[in-house]
PDB file of C-alpha atoms in Angstrom:
ATOM      1  CA  UNK A 424      73.796 -49.528  35.176  1.00  0.00           C
ATOM      2  CA  UNK A 425      76.730 -48.201  37.086  1.00  0.00           C
ATOM      3  CA  UNK A 426      75.631 -44.563  37.066  1.00  0.00           C
ATOM      4  CA  UNK A 427      73.364 -42.550  39.273  1.00  0.00           C
ATOM      5  CA  UNK A 428      71.982 -38.983  39.278  1.00  0.00           C
ATOM      6  CA  UNK A 429      72.576 -37.032  42.417  1.00  0.00           C
ATOM      7  CA  UNK A 430      71.720 -33.437  42.883  1.00  0.00           C
ATOM      8  CA  UNK A 431      72.586 -32.303  39.339  1.00  0.00           C
ATOM      9  CA  UNK A 432      75.446 -34.688  38.760  1.00  0.00           C
ATOM     10  CA  UNK A 433      75.896 -37.996  37.010  1.00  0.00           C
ATOM     11  CA  UNK A 434      78.260 -40.150  39.047  1.00  0.00           C
ATOM     12  CA  UNK A 435      79.429 -43.858  39.278  1.00  0.00           C
ATOM     13  CA  UNK A 436      77.495 -45.606  41.933  1.00  0.00           C
ATOM     14  CA  UNK A 437      80.579 -46.105  44.167  1.00  0.00           C
ATOM     15  CA  UNK A 438      81.292 -42.354  44.060  1.00  0.00           C
ATOM     16  CA  UNK A 439      77.820 -41.126  45.059  1.00  0.00           C
ATOM     17  CA  UNK A 440      77.586 -39.881  48.525  1.00  0.00           C
ATOM     18  CA  UNK A 441      74.504 -38.996  50.595  1.00  0.00           C
ATOM     19  CA  UNK A 442      74.863 -37.200  53.954  1.00  0.00           C
ATOM     20  CA  UNK A 443      74.262 -39.241  57.150  1.00  0.00           C
ATOM     21  CA  UNK A 444      72.077 -36.343  58.221  1.00  0.00           C
ATOM     22  CA  UNK A 445      69.730 -36.559  55.275  1.00  0.00           C
ATOM     23  CA  UNK A 446      66.149 -36.539  56.419  1.00  0.00           C
ATOM     24  CA  UNK A 447      65.141 -39.248  54.071  1.00  0.00           C
ATOM     25  CA  UNK A 448      67.450 -41.580  55.755  1.00  0.00           C
ATOM     26  CA  UNK A 449      66.697 -40.429  59.388  1.00  0.00           C
ATOM     27  CA  UNK A 450      63.016 -39.831  59.176  1.00  0.00           C
ATOM     28  CA  UNK A 451      61.639 -41.260  55.979  1.00  0.00           C
ATOM     29  CA  UNK A 452      61.112 -37.558  55.077  1.00  0.00           C
ATOM     30  CA  UNK A 453      60.614 -37.858  51.270  1.00  0.00           C
ATOM     31  CA  UNK A 454      58.889 -39.379  48.299  1.00  0.00           C
ATOM     32  CA  UNK A 455      59.709 -41.639  45.475  1.00  0.00           C
ATOM     33  CA  UNK A 456      58.502 -43.238  42.237  1.00  0.00           C
ATOM     34  CA  UNK A 457      59.617 -46.177  40.057  1.00  0.00           C
ATOM     35  CA  UNK A 458      59.269 -46.302  36.400  1.00  0.00           C
ATOM     36  CA  UNK A 459      59.625 -48.893  33.689  1.00  0.00           C
ATOM     37  CA  UNK A 460      62.011 -48.019  30.910  1.00  0.00           C
ATOM     38  CA  UNK A 461      61.433 -49.850  27.622  1.00  0.00           C
ATOM     39  CA  UNK A 462      63.606 -49.330  24.468  1.00  0.00           C
ATOM     40  CA  UNK A 463      65.219 -46.374  26.140  1.00  0.00           C
ATOM     41  CA  UNK A 464      61.888 -44.637  26.945  1.00  0.00           C
ATOM     42  CA  UNK A 465      60.655 -44.066  30.522  1.00  0.00           C
ATOM     43  CA  UNK A 466      57.038 -45.231  30.259  1.00  0.00           C
ATOM     44  CA  UNK A 467      54.425 -42.541  31.156  1.00  0.00           C
ATOM     45  CA  UNK A 468      57.050 -40.422  32.656  1.00  0.00           C
ATOM     46  CA  UNK A 469      54.784 -37.262  32.862  1.00  0.00           C
ATOM     47  CA  UNK A 470      52.338 -39.169  34.941  1.00  0.00           C
ATOM     48  CA  UNK A 471      54.971 -40.280  37.308  1.00  0.00           C
ATOM     49  CA  UNK A 472      56.299 -36.785  37.674  1.00  0.00           C
ATOM     50  CA  UNK A 473      52.921 -35.451  38.185  1.00  0.00           C
ATOM     51  CA  UNK A 474      52.338 -37.785  41.089  1.00  0.00           C
ATOM     52  CA  UNK A 475      55.842 -37.230  42.563  1.00  0.00           C
ATOM     53  CA  UNK A 476      55.418 -33.474  42.642  1.00  0.00           C
ATOM     54  CA  UNK A 477      52.033 -33.897  44.121  1.00  0.00           C
ATOM     55  CA  UNK A 478      53.222 -36.214  46.871  1.00  0.00           C
ATOM     56  CA  UNK A 479      56.191 -33.872  47.539  1.00  0.00           C
ATOM     57  CA  UNK A 480      53.841 -30.982  47.911  1.00  0.00           C
ATOM     58  CA  UNK A 481      51.716 -32.972  50.467  1.00  0.00           C
ATOM     59  CA  UNK A 482      54.844 -33.231  52.549  1.00  0.00           C
ATOM     60  CA  UNK A 483      55.803 -29.396  51.950  1.00  0.00           C
ATOM     61  CA  UNK A 484      58.883 -30.371  49.979  1.00  0.00           C
ATOM     62  CA  UNK A 485      59.782 -28.321  46.936  1.00  0.00           C
ATOM     63  CA  UNK A 486      61.820 -30.414  44.520  1.00  0.00           C
ATOM     64  CA  UNK A 487      63.109 -29.112  41.170  1.00  0.00           C
ATOM     65  CA  UNK A 488      60.433 -28.602  38.408  1.00  0.00           C
ATOM     66  CA  UNK A 489      59.118 -31.430  36.313  1.00  0.00           C
ATOM     67  CA  UNK A 490      61.126 -30.251  33.204  1.00  0.00           C
ATOM     68  CA  UNK A 491      64.455 -30.470  35.131  1.00  0.00           C
ATOM     69  CA  UNK A 492      63.625 -33.913  36.559  1.00  0.00           C
ATOM     70  CA  UNK A 493      62.615 -35.144  33.022  1.00  0.00           C
ATOM     71  CA  UNK A 494      65.951 -33.985  31.535  1.00  0.00           C
ATOM     72  CA  UNK A 495      67.905 -35.761  34.400  1.00  0.00           C
ATOM     73  CA  UNK A 496      65.783 -38.944  33.821  1.00  0.00           C
ATOM     74  CA  UNK A 497      66.675 -39.040  30.079  1.00  0.00           C
ATOM     75  CA  UNK A 498      70.291 -38.226  30.765  1.00  0.00           C
ATOM     76  CA  UNK A 499      70.630 -41.173  33.218  1.00  0.00           C
ATOM     77  CA  UNK A 500      69.052 -43.722  30.824  1.00  0.00           C
ATOM     78  CA  UNK A 501      70.998 -42.630  27.762  1.00  0.00           C
ATOM     79  CA  UNK A 502      73.429 -45.477  27.751  1.00  0.00           C
ATOM     80  CA  UNK A 503      72.951 -48.985  26.115  1.00  0.00           C
ATOM     81  CA  UNK A 504      72.690 -50.932  29.325  1.00  0.00           C
ATOM     82  CA  UNK A 505      69.601 -48.881  30.508  1.00  0.00           C
ATOM     83  CA  UNK A 506      67.340 -49.400  27.500  1.00  0.00           C
ATOM     84  CA  UNK A 507      65.394 -51.952  29.539  1.00  0.00           C
ATOM     85  CA  UNK A 508      65.402 -51.203  33.257  1.00  0.00           C
ATOM     86  CA  UNK A 509      63.674 -49.656  36.212  1.00  0.00           C
ATOM     87  CA  UNK A 510      64.313 -46.001  36.903  1.00  0.00           C
ATOM     88  CA  UNK A 511      63.763 -44.953  40.453  1.00  0.00           C
ATOM     89  CA  UNK A 512      63.537 -41.222  41.681  1.00  0.00           C
ATOM     90  CA  UNK A 513      63.897 -40.357  45.274  1.00  0.00           C
ATOM     91  CA  UNK A 514      63.384 -36.918  46.662  1.00  0.00           C
ATOM     92  CA  UNK A 515      64.130 -36.266  50.236  1.00  0.00           C
ATOM     93  CA  UNK A 516      63.686 -33.087  52.243  1.00  0.00           C
ATOM     94  CA  UNK A 517      67.578 -32.812  52.259  1.00  0.00           C
ATOM     95  CA  UNK A 518      70.010 -32.426  55.157  1.00  0.00           C
ATOM     96  CA  UNK A 519      68.488 -31.244  58.366  1.00  0.00           C
ATOM     97  CA  UNK A 520      69.067 -30.977  62.180  1.00  0.00           C
ATOM     98  CA  UNK A 521      68.170 -33.568  64.645  1.00  0.00           C
ATOM     99  CA  UNK A 522      64.499 -33.970  65.636  1.00  0.00           C
ATOM    100  CA  UNK A 523      61.263 -33.689  63.614  1.00  0.00           C
ATOM    101  CA  UNK A 524      61.397 -29.931  62.910  1.00  0.00           C
ATOM    102  CA  UNK A 525      62.030 -29.001  59.323  1.00  0.00           C
ATOM    103  CA  UNK A 526      63.237 -25.524  60.023  1.00  0.00           C
ATOM    104  CA  UNK A 527      66.944 -26.306  59.376  1.00  0.00           C
ATOM    105  CA  UNK A 528      66.429 -28.529  56.378  1.00  0.00           C
ATOM    106  CA  UNK A 529      68.574 -27.715  53.332  1.00  0.00           C
ATOM    107  CA  UNK A 530      67.546 -27.918  49.647  1.00  0.00           C
ATOM    108  CA  UNK A 531      65.851 -31.147  48.695  1.00  0.00           C
ATOM    109  CA  UNK A 532      68.038 -34.130  47.737  1.00  0.00           C
ATOM    110  CA  UNK A 533      67.337 -35.743  44.360  1.00  0.00           C
ATOM    111  CA  UNK A 534      68.553 -39.167  43.631  1.00  0.00           C
ATOM    112  CA  UNK A 535      67.939 -41.248  40.514  1.00  0.00           C
ATOM    113  CA  UNK A 536      69.039 -44.895  40.111  1.00  0.00           C
ATOM    114  CA  UNK A 537      68.491 -47.707  37.573  1.00  0.00           C
ATOM    115  CA  UNK A 538      68.151 -51.457  38.146  1.00  0.00           C
ATOM    116  CA  UNK A 539      67.171 -54.557  36.151  1.00  0.00           C
ATOM    117  CA  UNK A 540      63.448 -55.182  35.321  1.00  0.00           C
ATOM    118  CA  UNK A 541      61.937 -57.911  37.478  1.00  0.00           C
ATOM    119  CA  UNK A 542      61.311 -61.276  36.132  1.00  0.00           C
ATOM    120  CA  UNK A 543      57.666 -62.224  35.381  1.00  0.00           C
ATOM    121  CA  UNK A 544      55.946 -64.066  38.225  1.00  0.00           C
ATOM    122  CA  UNK A 545      53.479 -66.928  38.080  1.00  0.00           C
ATOM    123  CA  UNK A 546      49.904 -66.276  39.286  1.00  0.00           C
ATOM    124  CA  UNK A 547      50.144 -64.883  42.756  1.00  0.00           C
ATOM    125  CA  UNK A 548      49.017 -66.351  46.137  1.00  0.00           C
ATOM    126  CA  UNK A 549      47.889 -63.477  48.393  1.00  0.00           C
ATOM    127  CA  UNK A 550      46.565 -62.894  51.838  1.00  0.00           C
ATOM    128  CA  UNK A 551      44.467 -60.103  53.215  1.00  0.00           C
ATOM    129  CA  UNK A 552      45.586 -57.781  55.945  1.00  0.00           C
ATOM    130  CA  UNK A 553      43.910 -55.039  57.896  1.00  0.00           C
ATOM    131  CA  UNK A 554      44.823 -51.516  56.741  1.00  0.00           C
ATOM    132  CA  UNK A 555      45.943 -49.191  59.518  1.00  0.00           C
ATOM    133  CA  UNK A 556      48.238 -46.981  57.532  1.00  0.00           C
ATOM    134  CA  UNK A 557      46.163 -43.750  57.459  1.00  0.00           C
ATOM    135  CA  UNK A 558      46.135 -40.880  54.924  1.00  0.00           C
ATOM    136  CA  UNK A 559      49.861 -40.955  54.106  1.00  0.00           C
ATOM    137  CA  UNK A 560      49.134 -44.238  52.232  1.00  0.00           C
ATOM    138  CA  UNK A 561      47.750 -42.069  49.371  1.00  0.00           C
ATOM    139  CA  UNK A 562      51.231 -40.750  48.747  1.00  0.00           C
ATOM    140  CA  UNK A 563      54.381 -42.603  47.756  1.00  0.00           C
ATOM    141  CA  UNK A 564      56.522 -41.546  50.673  1.00  0.00           C
ATOM    142  CA  UNK A 565      59.687 -42.979  52.079  1.00  0.00           C
ATOM    143  CA  UNK A 566      57.580 -44.066  55.047  1.00  0.00           C
ATOM    144  CA  UNK A 567      56.902 -47.495  53.424  1.00  0.00           C
ATOM    145  CA  UNK A 568      57.370 -49.698  56.401  1.00  0.00           C
ATOM    146  CA  UNK A 569      53.712 -50.733  56.819  1.00  0.00           C
ATOM    147  CA  UNK A 570      53.902 -52.071  53.229  1.00  0.00           C
ATOM    148  CA  UNK A 571      57.239 -53.735  53.877  1.00  0.00           C
ATOM    149  CA  UNK A 572      55.826 -55.522  57.026  1.00  0.00           C
ATOM    150  CA  UNK A 573      52.704 -56.512  55.244  1.00  0.00           C
ATOM    151  CA  UNK A 574      54.675 -58.219  52.547  1.00  0.00           C
ATOM    152  CA  UNK A 575      57.002 -59.761  55.028  1.00  0.00           C
ATOM    153  CA  UNK A 576      53.917 -61.354  56.741  1.00  0.00           C
ATOM    154  CA  UNK A 577      52.687 -62.670  53.377  1.00  0.00           C
ATOM    155  CA  UNK A 578      56.005 -64.173  52.422  1.00  0.00           C
ATOM    156  CA  UNK A 579      56.371 -65.645  55.892  1.00  0.00           C
ATOM    157  CA  UNK A 580      52.929 -67.377  55.321  1.00  0.00           C
ATOM    158  CA  UNK A 581      54.233 -68.805  52.032  1.00  0.00           C
ATOM    159  CA  UNK A 582      52.410 -66.236  49.817  1.00  0.00           C
ATOM    160  CA  UNK A 583      53.521 -63.729  47.257  1.00  0.00           C
ATOM    161  CA  UNK A 584      51.593 -60.604  48.151  1.00  0.00           C
ATOM    162  CA  UNK A 585      49.403 -58.857  50.867  1.00  0.00           C
ATOM    163  CA  UNK A 586      46.203 -57.113  49.991  1.00  0.00           C
ATOM    164  CA  UNK A 587      45.197 -54.357  52.472  1.00  0.00           C
ATOM    165  CA  UNK A 588      41.586 -54.412  53.563  1.00  0.00           C
ATOM    166  CA  UNK A 589      39.082 -52.145  55.398  1.00  0.00           C
ATOM    167  CA  UNK A 590      35.455 -52.643  56.447  1.00  0.00           C
ATOM    168  CA  UNK A 591      35.179 -55.883  54.420  1.00  0.00           C
ATOM    169  CA  UNK A 592      36.598 -54.396  51.241  1.00  0.00           C
ATOM    170  CA  UNK A 593      39.885 -54.953  49.350  1.00  0.00           C
ATOM    171  CA  UNK A 594      41.917 -51.623  48.868  1.00  0.00           C
ATOM    172  CA  UNK A 595      45.276 -52.303  47.378  1.00  0.00           C
ATOM    173  CA  UNK A 596      48.302 -54.469  47.349  1.00  0.00           C
ATOM    174  CA  UNK A 597      51.735 -53.555  48.870  1.00  0.00           C
ATOM    175  CA  UNK A 598      53.036 -52.122  45.575  1.00  0.00           C
ATOM    176  CA  UNK A 599      50.123 -52.485  43.230  1.00  0.00           C
ATOM    177  CA  UNK A 600      46.493 -51.527  42.702  1.00  0.00           C
ATOM    178  CA  UNK A 601      44.029 -54.274  42.587  1.00  0.00           C
ATOM    179  CA  UNK A 602      41.391 -55.039  40.052  1.00  0.00           C
ATOM    180  CA  UNK A 603      38.484 -57.732  40.338  1.00  0.00           C
ATOM    181  CA  UNK A 604      35.313 -58.735  38.620  1.00  0.00           C
ATOM    182  CA  UNK A 605      32.065 -58.470  40.617  1.00  0.00           C
ATOM    183  CA  UNK A 606      28.706 -59.486  38.965  1.00  0.00           C
ATOM    184  CA  UNK A 607      30.457 -59.318  35.540  1.00  0.00           C
ATOM    185  CA  UNK A 608      31.921 -55.835  36.054  1.00  0.00           C
ATOM    186  CA  UNK A 609      35.608 -55.282  36.318  1.00  0.00           C
ATOM    187  CA  UNK A 610      36.368 -52.782  39.003  1.00  0.00           C
ATOM    188  CA  UNK A 611      39.142 -51.165  40.935  1.00  0.00           C
ATOM    189  CA  UNK A 612      38.561 -49.445  44.395  1.00  0.00           C
ATOM    190  CA  UNK A 613      38.188 -45.666  44.433  1.00  0.00           C
ATOM    191  CA  UNK A 614      41.115 -43.833  45.875  1.00  0.00           C
ATOM    192  CA  UNK A 615      39.236 -42.421  48.853  1.00  0.00           C
ATOM    193  CA  UNK A 616      42.245 -40.691  50.419  1.00  0.00           C
ATOM    194  CA  UNK A 617      44.006 -43.879  51.572  1.00  0.00           C
ATOM    195  CA  UNK A 618      44.829 -45.623  48.335  1.00  0.00           C
ATOM    196  CA  UNK A 619      47.860 -44.734  46.189  1.00  0.00           C
ATOM    197  CA  UNK A 620      46.746 -44.004  42.557  1.00  0.00           C
ATOM    198  CA  UNK A 621      49.088 -45.891  40.303  1.00  0.00           C
ATOM    199  CA  UNK A 622      49.659 -44.960  36.698  1.00  0.00           C
ATOM    200  CA  UNK A 623      48.671 -48.398  35.373  1.00  0.00           C
ATOM    201  CA  UNK A 624      45.407 -48.029  37.244  1.00  0.00           C
ATOM    202  CA  UNK A 625      44.979 -44.639  35.716  1.00  0.00           C
ATOM    203  CA  UNK A 626      45.607 -45.904  32.187  1.00  0.00           C
ATOM    204  CA  UNK A 627      43.005 -48.725  32.651  1.00  0.00           C
ATOM    205  CA  UNK A 628      40.392 -46.248  33.984  1.00  0.00           C
ATOM    206  CA  UNK A 629      41.020 -43.905  31.181  1.00  0.00           C
ATOM    207  CA  UNK A 630      40.468 -46.515  28.615  1.00  0.00           C
ATOM    208  CA  UNK A 631      37.293 -47.572  30.292  1.00  0.00           C
ATOM    209  CA  UNK A 632      38.423 -51.099  30.647  1.00  0.00           C
ATOM    210  CA  UNK A 633      37.758 -50.869  34.324  1.00  0.00           C
ATOM    211  CA  UNK A 634      35.606 -48.729  36.470  1.00  0.00           C
ATOM    212  CA  UNK A 635      35.815 -47.605  40.058  1.00  0.00           C
ATOM    213  CA  UNK A 636      33.756 -49.668  42.505  1.00  0.00           C
ATOM    214  CA  UNK A 637      33.920 -51.804  45.683  1.00  0.00           C
ATOM    215  CA  UNK A 638      35.665 -55.143  45.779  1.00  0.00           C
ATOM    216  CA  UNK A 639      34.557 -57.400  48.719  1.00  0.00           C
ATOM    217  CA  UNK A 640      37.075 -59.448  50.740  1.00  0.00           C
ATOM    218  CA  UNK A 641      35.238 -62.602  49.734  1.00  0.00           C
ATOM    219  CA  UNK A 642      35.780 -61.904  45.995  1.00  0.00           C
ATOM    220  CA  UNK A 643      35.605 -65.065  43.918  1.00  0.00           C
ATOM    221  CA  UNK A 644      37.759 -63.757  41.120  1.00  0.00           C
ATOM    222  CA  UNK A 645      39.197 -63.082  38.658  1.00  0.00           C
ATOM    223  CA  UNK A 646      41.536 -60.711  40.430  1.00  0.00           C
ATOM    224  CA  UNK A 647      44.711 -58.884  39.452  1.00  0.00           C
ATOM    225  CA  UNK A 648      47.450 -56.725  40.837  1.00  0.00           C
ATOM    226  CA  UNK A 649      48.561 -53.946  38.478  1.00  0.00           C
ATOM    227  CA  UNK A 650      51.498 -51.591  38.502  1.00  0.00           C
ATOM    228  CA  UNK A 651      53.658 -49.815  35.923  1.00  0.00           C
ATOM    229  CA  UNK A 652      56.735 -52.036  36.374  1.00  0.00           C
ATOM    230  CA  UNK A 653      55.235 -55.547  36.672  1.00  0.00           C
ATOM    231  CA  UNK A 654      52.165 -54.851  34.494  1.00  0.00           C
ATOM    232  CA  UNK A 655      49.037 -57.069  35.092  1.00  0.00           C
ATOM    233  CA  UNK A 656      49.567 -59.967  37.404  1.00  0.00           C
ATOM    234  CA  UNK A 657      46.936 -62.653  38.088  1.00  0.00           C
ATOM    235  CA  UNK A 658      45.993 -63.572  41.705  1.00  0.00           C
ATOM    236  CA  UNK A 659      45.393 -67.305  41.831  1.00  0.00           C
ATOM    237  CA  UNK A 660      44.565 -67.406  45.520  1.00  0.00           C
ATOM    238  CA  UNK A 661      43.425 -65.131  48.307  1.00  0.00           C
ATOM    239  CA  UNK A 662      43.436 -66.242  51.931  1.00  0.00           C
ATOM    240  CA  UNK A 663      43.758 -69.844  50.720  1.00  0.00           C
ATOM    241  CA  UNK A 664      40.605 -69.578  48.497  1.00  0.00           C
ATOM    242  CA  UNK A 665      41.272 -70.418  44.774  1.00  0.00           C
ATOM    243  CA  UNK A 666      39.964 -67.680  42.566  1.00  0.00           C
ATOM    244  CA  UNK A 667      38.410 -68.019  39.084  1.00  0.00           C
ATOM    245  CA  UNK A 668      40.662 -67.047  36.240  1.00  0.00           C
ATOM    246  CA  UNK A 669      39.854 -65.380  32.953  1.00  0.00           C
ATOM    247  CA  UNK A 670      42.613 -65.538  30.316  1.00  0.00           C
ATOM    248  CA  UNK A 671      40.697 -63.198  27.960  1.00  0.00           C
ATOM    249  CA  UNK A 672      40.258 -60.532  30.535  1.00  0.00           C
ATOM    250  CA  UNK A 673      43.931 -60.851  31.515  1.00  0.00           C
ATOM    251  CA  UNK A 674      44.937 -60.306  27.936  1.00  0.00           C
ATOM    252  CA  UNK A 675      42.615 -57.355  27.512  1.00  0.00           C
ATOM    253  CA  UNK A 676      43.984 -55.591  30.604  1.00  0.00           C
ATOM    254  CA  UNK A 677      47.584 -56.197  29.492  1.00  0.00           C
ATOM    255  CA  UNK A 678      46.958 -55.077  25.924  1.00  0.00           C
ATOM    256  CA  UNK A 679      45.051 -51.929  27.184  1.00  0.00           C
ATOM    257  CA  UNK A 680      48.045 -51.091  29.436  1.00  0.00           C
ATOM    258  CA  UNK A 681      50.584 -51.668  26.608  1.00  0.00           C
ATOM    259  CA  UNK A 682      48.486 -49.397  24.263  1.00  0.00           C
ATOM    260  CA  UNK A 683      48.499 -46.628  26.866  1.00  0.00           C
ATOM    261  CA  UNK A 684      52.251 -47.089  27.379  1.00  0.00           C
ATOM    262  CA  UNK A 685      52.874 -46.661  23.684  1.00  0.00           C
ATOM    263  CA  UNK A 686      50.502 -43.759  23.397  1.00  0.00           C
ATOM    264  CA  UNK A 687      52.300 -41.975  26.269  1.00  0.00           C
ATOM    265  CA  UNK A 688      48.988 -41.153  28.061  1.00  0.00           C
ATOM    266  CA  UNK A 689      47.108 -37.971  28.490  1.00  0.00           C
ATOM    267  CA  UNK A 690      45.687 -36.019  31.393  1.00  0.00           C
ATOM    268  CA  UNK A 691      45.863 -38.096  34.487  1.00  0.00           C
ATOM    269  CA  UNK A 692      44.893 -35.744  37.282  1.00  0.00           C
ATOM    270  CA  UNK A 693      41.495 -37.365  37.965  1.00  0.00           C
ATOM    271  CA  UNK A 694      42.962 -40.728  38.829  1.00  0.00           C
ATOM    272  CA  UNK A 695      46.473 -40.535  40.348  1.00  0.00           C
TER     273      UNK A 695
END
């Protein structure tokens, strides 16, 4: 995994250079997505690119079209060492002048990198944290510091994950959507303008394995964190409260997600 893609070129990592004036570096002015690659195939790539371009448009950034990005992705993961990996795409506004004005910004910068897949984690211990992120949370931007700090707080408390909350309801985790069972119904919170719609969430909704609905902070379980890279992860504790577990439901969610990955997915615009 020594190669990267940078603005139309494949380069060794130690030869890739990004300007110190890049707005992604200086202002978090950009978007990104991370994709699981299995057996040399980027899983649900069209969904990831759809969301990436939507998020870029929300920031008034005009990256290359999806077809060009897709070709670049396949070119980067064409070597044996990238058959099983995580593919990350970063799009910044590009080089620009000092200050918030975007008038002097150059063409967008596109960077693609690969890294090893994370190892599976045991059932998670999580804490809740108030959500003060605002509407940008609905987009996967390079302004990820609130998520970083929330996870830092969870880890400092001896936990594995932080769950954002608002008005007594669970919203999402720092890098995952959340799923829980309430009165026998398996639900995930509606997007509502402040939740990032993940592709794993979309796949589970389209399969009707889950439905949109509210998850109270005092949820008794079972509860899961889901994302494209890590899959379905059980939450064992929330705020020190032991949650009920359901191995059959866990298996059903995991199988549904695997089936969607193998099928490649269909129209996702209603959910991501």
